[in-house]
Amino acid sequence: MAFREIKAEELQGNLFEMIGKQWMLVTAGDERKCNTMTASWGGAGIMWGKPTATAYIRQTRYTKEFIDNSEYFTLSFLGEEYREALKLCGSVSGRDCDKMKETGLTPYYIEGTAAIWEAEVILVCKKVYHQFMGPENFDEKANLDKWYSDKDYHTMYLGEIVKVLVREV
């Protein structure tokens, strides 16, 4: 099986479900070294007249280093049969283990970055904006206590969706 490219507006599925319940793997790096992490926070829409996606990465995450040093990142959506792999990618650091080896997932290289071969859908995103989400910008202060008691804030990455790949069945 391989992928076929579609336009972003042709993507089928509920992105709220795909991101929040199905989860996604945020991946960056290249053939020399890449890293992936599970995320259930993100979004998609239109910004500056282009289809975009956002990923939110905490300062302590190893994947952040790869995204910071890359022009592109990917969001890979896998089927339920990969739930254990998603759990592992969200609970251990690539600093401490080889997530691809531990999970049996396969890196898929595209646009000079990495994605996940086993994905049903891959969004290839070109970084266009990022912003540290510091405490001074929170309008709803209750979120600071609820989500950031450890002070490990996120950086928001906005990426132009330059390719949408869907698994051919």
Backbone as a ProteinNet text record, in pm:
[ID]
protein_1_A
[PRIMARY]
MAFREIKAEELQGNLFEMIGKQWMLVTAGDERKCNTMTASWGGAGIMWGKPTATAYIRQTRYTKEFIDNSEYFTLSFLGEEYREALKLCGSVSGRDCDKMKETGLTPYYIEGTAAIWEAEVILVCKKVYHQFMGPENFDEKANLDKWYSDKDYHTMYLGEIVKVLVREV
[TERTIARY]
83.5	0	88.1	33.4	106.6	10.3	59.4	-22	-59.3	-170	-202.9	-223.8	-188.7	-200.2	-338	-396.8	-523.9	-508.5	-604.4	-606.7	-654.2	-608	-644.7	-795.9	-866.5	-1012	-1085.1	-1015	-1074.6	-1060.9	-991.5	-969.5	-1102.2	-1123	-1243.7	-1217.8	-1320.3	-1307.5	-1327.1	-1349.2	-1372.5	-1240	-1183.4	-1052.8	-1056	-1169.9	-1179.6	-1161.2	-1222.6	-1210.6	-1068.4	-1017.4	-885.6	-776.6	-781.8	-678	-703.8	-824.7	-853.6	-875.8	-927.4	-958.4	-866.7	-846.8	-761.6	-614.5	-581.1	-446.9	-367.7	-254.3	-167.1	-23.2	63.2	206.3	263.9	330.9	399.8	545	593.9	725.8	806.5	936.2	1028.2	1165.9	1251.1	1385.6	1410.5	1517.2	1551.4	1601.7	1659.8	1705.7	1815.1	1890.2	1995.7	1937.7	1835.6	1776	1642.2	1543.4	1411.5	1351.1	1244.7	1174.4	1026.3	946.5	802.2	746	630.3	561.9	411.4	339.2	194.2	139.6	36.5	-29.7	-180.5	-252.2	-398.6	-449	-358	-392	-342.9	-425.6	-388	-511.5	-493.5	-606	-571.3	-672.1	-653.2	-753.5	-714.8	-803.3	-735.1	-777.8	-721.8	-655.2	-531.4	-459.2	-382.4	-389.6	-321.5	-358.7	-484.8	-536.9	-491	-429.6	-376.7	-425.4	-436.2	-470.9	-354	-385.3	-281	-321	-221.7	-243.2	-155.3	-201.1	-120.9	-86	32.7	78.1	132.6	109.2	150.4	250	371.9	479.6	536.5	542.8	600.8	752.2	804.8	946.4	1038.4	996.5	1083.4	1082.8	996.7	985.8	1102.7	1155.8	1267.8	1227.8	1107.5	1059.4	1068.1	1054.6	1063	1195.8	1304.1	1434.7	1435.3	1370.2	1365.5	1279.8	1166.2	1080.2	1151.1	1216.1	1287.6	1396.5	1456.8	1567.6	1525.7	1396	1345.9	1257.5	1249.7	1158.5	1017.8	1009.2	882.2	861.9	736.9	699.5	577.4	547.3	431.7	339.4	213.3	112.6	62.1	81.8	42.6	-69.1	-175.2	-291.4	-296.5	-293.7	-288.8	-419.5	-443.6	-562.7	-554.2	-667.4	-678.7	-583.9	-546.1	-454.9	-316.9	-289.7	-161.2	-172.8	-280	-302.6	-186.1	-133.7	-21.9	102.9	128	242.2	223.6	101.8	73	94.3	51.5	71	219.8	298.6	441.8	505.3	469	527.8	488.7	384.9	343.9	393.1	459.1	497.8	648.1	724.8	870.2	936.8	1058.1	1132.7	1223.7	1233.6	1328.8	1472.7	1493.1	1628.6	1669.6	1568.9	1594.5	1577.5	1508.4	1488	1464.5	1474.5	1444.8	1297	1212.8	1068	1028.3	1094.7	1060.5	1086.6	1199.4	1234.4	1139.1	1111.6	1025.9	882	832.9	693.1	674.7	781.9	770.5	722.7	712.2	672.6	788.9	756.7	856.2	858.5	975.4	980.9	957.8	888.3	859.6	908.2	1005	1069	1004.8	968.8	902.2	931	954.9	980.9	1094.8	1192.4	1307.1	1280	1165.3	1134.2	1081.1	1037.2	990.6	842.8	777.1	639.1	638	519	506.2	438.2	508	460.8	326	302.1	180.7	56.4	71.4	-39.7	-147	-268.9	-380.4	-384.6	-344.1	-340.9	-214.7	-148.4	-31.4	-52.2	-34.4	-31.3	114.5	166.4	302.2	289.9	353.5	337.8	470.4	467.9	583.9	565.2	662.4	652.6	640.5	539.2	523	519.9	498.9	490.7	501.6	562.7	561.5	558.6	505.1	497	496.1	579.3	581.2	453	389.2	263.5	292.5	344.9	383.6	265.9	284.6	175.5	115.4	193.6	143.6	33.5	21	-79.3	-207.2	-217.1	-336.7	-447	-556	-672.5	-752.3	-755.8	-824.3	-718.4	-696.6	-588.3	-606.4	-729.5	-752.7	-675.6	-649.3	-573.5	-428.7	-376.2	-238.8	-228	-320.6	-318.3	-350.3	-447.1	-492.3	-389.4	-327.3	-242.4	-93.6	-57.5	82.7	135.4	90.1	140.7	291.7	344.6	488.6	565.7	494.7	554.9	618.5	580	631.5	533.9	548.2	455.9	478.9	379.8	387	443.1	494.1	513.4	411.7	341.3	247.3	322.1	309.9	368	254.6	256.7	159.5	229.6	173.3	233.3	137.2	185.9	106.3	101.8	-17.3	-31.2	4.5	121.9	168	134.1	105.7	64.7	-25.2	-126.5	-210.2	-198.5	-152.6	-137.9	-236.7	-308.8	-401.4	-361	-374.3	-340.6	-437.9	-385	-469.9	-512.4	-638.2	-690.6	-707.3
-117.7	0	124.2	228	354.4	468.2	588.5	706.7	772.9	846.5	935.1	1073.2	1172.5	1310.3	1365.3	1436.2	1504.1	1650.2	1731.7	1870.4	1873	1971.9	1981.5	1984.7	2054.8	2065.5	1935.7	1838.4	1707.9	1608.4	1647.1	1557	1518	1390	1336.6	1310	1321	1289.5	1412.5	1387.4	1491.5	1521.5	1638.1	1670.7	1678.6	1716	1715.8	1573.6	1478.8	1338	1287.7	1320.7	1272.4	1320.6	1446.8	1501.7	1466.3	1492.7	1480.5	1339.5	1252	1114.5	1010.9	1022.5	926.9	954.7	1082.5	1132.5	1138.2	1201.1	1213.7	1205.6	1174.7	1177.9	1300.3	1384	1501	1458.3	1473.3	1419.4	1524	1526	1612.5	1547.8	1595.8	1541.6	1498.9	1424.4	1379.4	1235.2	1191	1052.7	1020.3	1121.2	1098	1073.2	1155	1141.4	1213.9	1147.8	1208.5	1167	1234.4	1197.5	1225.5	1151.1	1165.7	1168.4	1229.4	1233.1	1232.4	1178.1	1176.4	1309.8	1356.9	1481.2	1464	1526.2	1529	1672.8	1766.5	1907.5	1956	2027.9	2082.3	2135.3	2177.6	2229.9	2246.5	2283.4	2308.9	2414.4	2490.6	2594.3	2671.6	2794.1	2880.8	2999.4	3027.3	3143.6	3203	3331.9	3401.7	3342.1	3299.5	3247.9	3108.5	3036.6	2903.3	2802.7	2675.2	2572.5	2554.7	2552.5	2543.1	2444.6	2400.4	2315.4	2367.6	2348.8	2387.1	2264.5	2270.4	2168.9	2244.5	2189.7	2252.5	2160.3	2210.6	2126.9	2190.3	2111.3	2159.9	2179.2	2269.7	2306.2	2187.7	2093.2	1982.1	1866.4	1871.7	1758.5	1754.9	1636.7	1616.8	1652.5	1623.2	1653.1	1802.7	1885.8	2031.5	2070.4	2006.4	2036.4	2009.5	1902.5	1866.7	1965.6	2004.8	2101.7	2236.6	2277.6	2405.1	2408.6	2295.5	2288.7	2242.8	2237.4	2190.6	2295.8	2289.8	2377.9	2319	2186.2	2115.5	2027.2	1995.8	1892.3	1821.2	1704.7	1630.8	1592.6	1575	1521.8	1394	1282.2	1150.8	1094.5	1048.8	992	843	762	616.5	554.1	432.8	359.7	310.5	266.7	221.2	105	28.2	-84	-37	92.4	147.6	222.2	199.3	270.7	251.8	129.4	105.8	181.4	187.9	265	413.4	463.1	603.1	629.8	535.7	551.7	559.2	470.8	471.2	601.6	647.8	770.3	893.5	882.5	992.3	981.7	870.9	851.3	835.5	816.5	806.6	908.1	944.4	1041.1	971	1029.8	981.2	1001.6	1078	1091.2	960.2	884.7	765.3	633.4	637.5	514	547.5	447.6	460.7	425.9	528.3	505.5	421.5	441.6	363.6	214.8	185.1	46.3	-12.3	63.9	15.4	-9.7	71.8	61.6	-19.1	-37	-102.2	-8	120.4	218.3	245.3	292.4	313.2	459.6	522.8	660.1	663.7	766.5	788.7	929.4	941.1	1069.3	1139.5	1265.1	1345.2	1492.3	1568.4	1712.9	1743.3	1655.6	1679.8	1659.1	1598.7	1570.2	1427.7	1391.8	1254.9	1254.8	1147.4	1118.1	970.8	915	775.9	694.5	593	511.9	444.8	403.6	329.6	418.6	547.8	642.3	619.7	655.4	658.8	793.6	898.4	1034.6	1102.5	1175.6	1254.8	1397.1	1492.5	1633.8	1678	1723.2	1775.8	1927.2	1981.5	2122.9	2197.2	2311	2400.3	2503.5	2514.2	2610.5	2752.1	2823.7	2962.8	3058	3005.3	3090.6	3002.4	3056.5	2987.5	3092.7	3054	3147.4	3071	3115.8	3062.5	3105.4	3012.6	3040.2	3063.8	3181.2	3214	3255.9	3253.7	3279.9	3419.7	3514.6	3651.5	3667.4	3574.3	3585.5	3507.3	3442.2	3363.8	3456.3	3459.2	3535.9	3456.8	3327.1	3239.2	3180.2	3244.6	3207.5	3068.3	3017.8	2883	2777.8	2803.7	2708.6	2697	2801.9	2794.3	2689.8	2692.4	2594.8	2454.8	2445.4	2314.2	2243.6	2316.7	2253.3	2281.7	2382.6	2423.7	2440.4	2356.6	2367.1	2343.8	2270.6	2244	2350.8	2451.7	2562.8	2517.8	2400.9	2349.6	2391.4	2515.1	2574.6	2521.9	2542.9	2500.8	2612.1	2571.5	2659.7	2615.7	2712.3	2682.7	2695.1	2592.5	2593.5	2594.4	2691.9	2702.1	2661.1	2562.1	2514.5	2522.1	2571.9	2566.3	2420.4	2369.5	2231.2	2230.2	2175.3	2174.1	2043.4	1939.2	1810.7	1739.9	1674.7	1582.7	1448.8	1349.6	1214.7	1122.7	1043.6	946.8	807.6	712.1	574	521.1	460.5	395.5	260.9	227.6	99.3	-0.8
0	0	0	-57.8	-64.9	-32.6	-49	-23.1	-154.1	-150	-260.7	-202.3	-281	-235.1	-269.6	-175.1	-197.8	-155.9	-193.9	-149	-3.7	70.3	212	229.9	143.2	157.4	123.1	68.7	38.8	154.4	258.8	371.6	434.9	451.6	513	660.7	740.3	881.9	968.2	1092.9	1191.3	1260.3	1233.8	1291.6	1443.8	1501.7	1647.8	1700.9	1634.6	1672	1643.4	1525.8	1484.7	1580.4	1619.4	1706.8	1853.2	1899.2	2041.9	2092.5	2009.4	2053.1	1988.8	1857.8	1786.3	1815.5	1840.5	1863.3	1733.6	1741.2	1624.2	1670.1	1577	1603	1534.2	1611.7	1559.3	1540.4	1417.9	1383.6	1309.1	1333.8	1259.2	1261.8	1175.4	1163.1	1020.6	1001.5	866.7	871.7	758.9	750.6	852.4	894.4	992.6	1130.8	1168.5	1300.1	1300.3	1357.2	1369.4	1502.8	1540.2	1662.4	1643.1	1717.5	1711	1851.9	1866.3	1995.4	1971.5	2065.3	2059.1	2105.4	2037	2076.5	2061.4	2153.2	2142.5	2148.6	2135.8	2125.5	1990.3	1920	1790.4	1721.3	1600.1	1525.1	1379.2	1301.9	1159.5	1117	1017.2	966.3	855.3	838.1	735.2	804.7	766.1	817.3	701.2	686.2	577.3	441.8	430.9	305.3	268.5	362	331.4	435	396.4	495.2	592.4	720.9	823.1	931.6	1003.9	1121.5	1233.4	1356.3	1471.6	1553.4	1609.6	1704.2	1825.2	1941.6	2066.8	2136	2156.4	2207.5	2334.6	2441.9	2567	2551.8	2632.8	2625.8	2650.5	2732.3	2771.5	2671.5	2571.3	2479.3	2381.3	2362.7	2270.1	2127.6	2089.3	1954	1924.5	2026.3	2007	1943.5	1985.1	1926.7	1776.6	1734.9	1593.9	1515.4	1572.2	1504.5	1495.2	1602.3	1600.9	1494	1465.8	1370.5	1231.1	1205.4	1076.7	1011.9	881.7	807.6	805.4	817.6	809.4	931.9	959.3	1054.5	997.6	1051.2	1002.4	1117.5	1082.4	1172.9	1109.2	1178.1	1126	1211.9	1145.5	1212.8	1182.4	1288.5	1274.6	1320.5	1276.4	1316.8	1460.2	1510.4	1649.4	1680.6	1580.8	1604.6	1650.6	1640.7	1684.4	1817.6	1891.8	2018.4	2115.8	2127.6	2220.3	2176.1	2046.1	1995.1	2027.3	2010.4	2042.7	2191.3	2275.1	2419.6	2452.5	2394.1	2421.5	2374	2254.9	2200.3	2280.5	2361.2	2445.7	2589	2622.1	2762.4	2784.6	2678.9	2692.9	2601.2	2634.4	2555.3	2456.2	2338.3	2239	2283.1	2388.5	2446.3	2513.7	2560.5	2640.4	2565.4	2452.3	2376	2229.6	2145.5	2003.5	1986.2	1975.4	1969.6	1848.8	1737.4	1617.8	1642.7	1701	1729.9	1834.3	1939.4	2048.1	2002.5	1910	1867.1	1739.3	1664.3	1534.1	1424.9	1455	1353.9	1259.5	1139.4	1035.7	994.9	997.6	948.5	797.3	753.2	611.3	580.3	491.4	466.3	347	370.4	268.6	296.3	191.4	203	299.7	307.5	393.5	541	574.4	713.7	724	841	864.2	900.4	861.5	900.3	941.8	955.8	998.8	888.2	838.3	726.7	755.2	876.1	910.5	919.3	900.4	913.2	808.4	845.3	750.3	678.8	750.8	697.2	748.8	659.7	697.2	648	737.9	699.9	704.3	591.4	584.6	598.2	700.8	734.6	725.9	659.5	655	765.2	853.9	963.3	906.7	954.5	912.9	1032	1153.2	1271.4	1394.8	1496.7	1626.8	1736.2	1849.6	1961.2	2092.3	2184.1	2319.4	2389.7	2456.9	2526.3	2674.3	2704.1	2840.6	2926.7	3057.9	3151.5	3138.1	3091.6	3080.7	2975.9	2885.3	2778.6	2805.4	2919.9	2951	3001	2928.2	2971.5	3073.9	3057.6	3152.3	3245	3356.4	3447.7	3508.4	3511.9	3565.8	3486.7	3359.7	3278.3	3323.4	3382.8	3433.9	3544.2	3638	3747.4	3698.3	3608.9	3562.7	3474.3	3381.5	3280.9	3297.1	3378.6	3384.3	3526.2	3615.9	3753.3	3758.4	3659.7	3654.3	3576.3	3525.3	3449.2	3317.8	3266.9	3139.7	3029.3	2985	2889.1	2748.2	2664.1	2524.8	2435.7	2322.3	2207.7	2104.4	2046.5	1939.5	1806.9	1723.5	1589.9	1489.2	1401.2	1293.2	1165.3	1097.5	974.7	858.7	746	623.9	579.4	556.3	509	360.1	330.1	191.2	119.9	196.6	138.6	236.1	181.6	258.1	188	259.1	205.3	276.3	198.4	255.7	206.3	294.9	264	159.7	56.2	-43.9	10.1	-9.5	41.1	-69.9
[MASK]
+++++++++++++++++++++++++++++++++++++++++++++++++++++++++++++++++++++++++++++++++++++++++++++++++++++++++++++++++++++++++++++++++++++++++++++++++++++++++++++++++++++++++

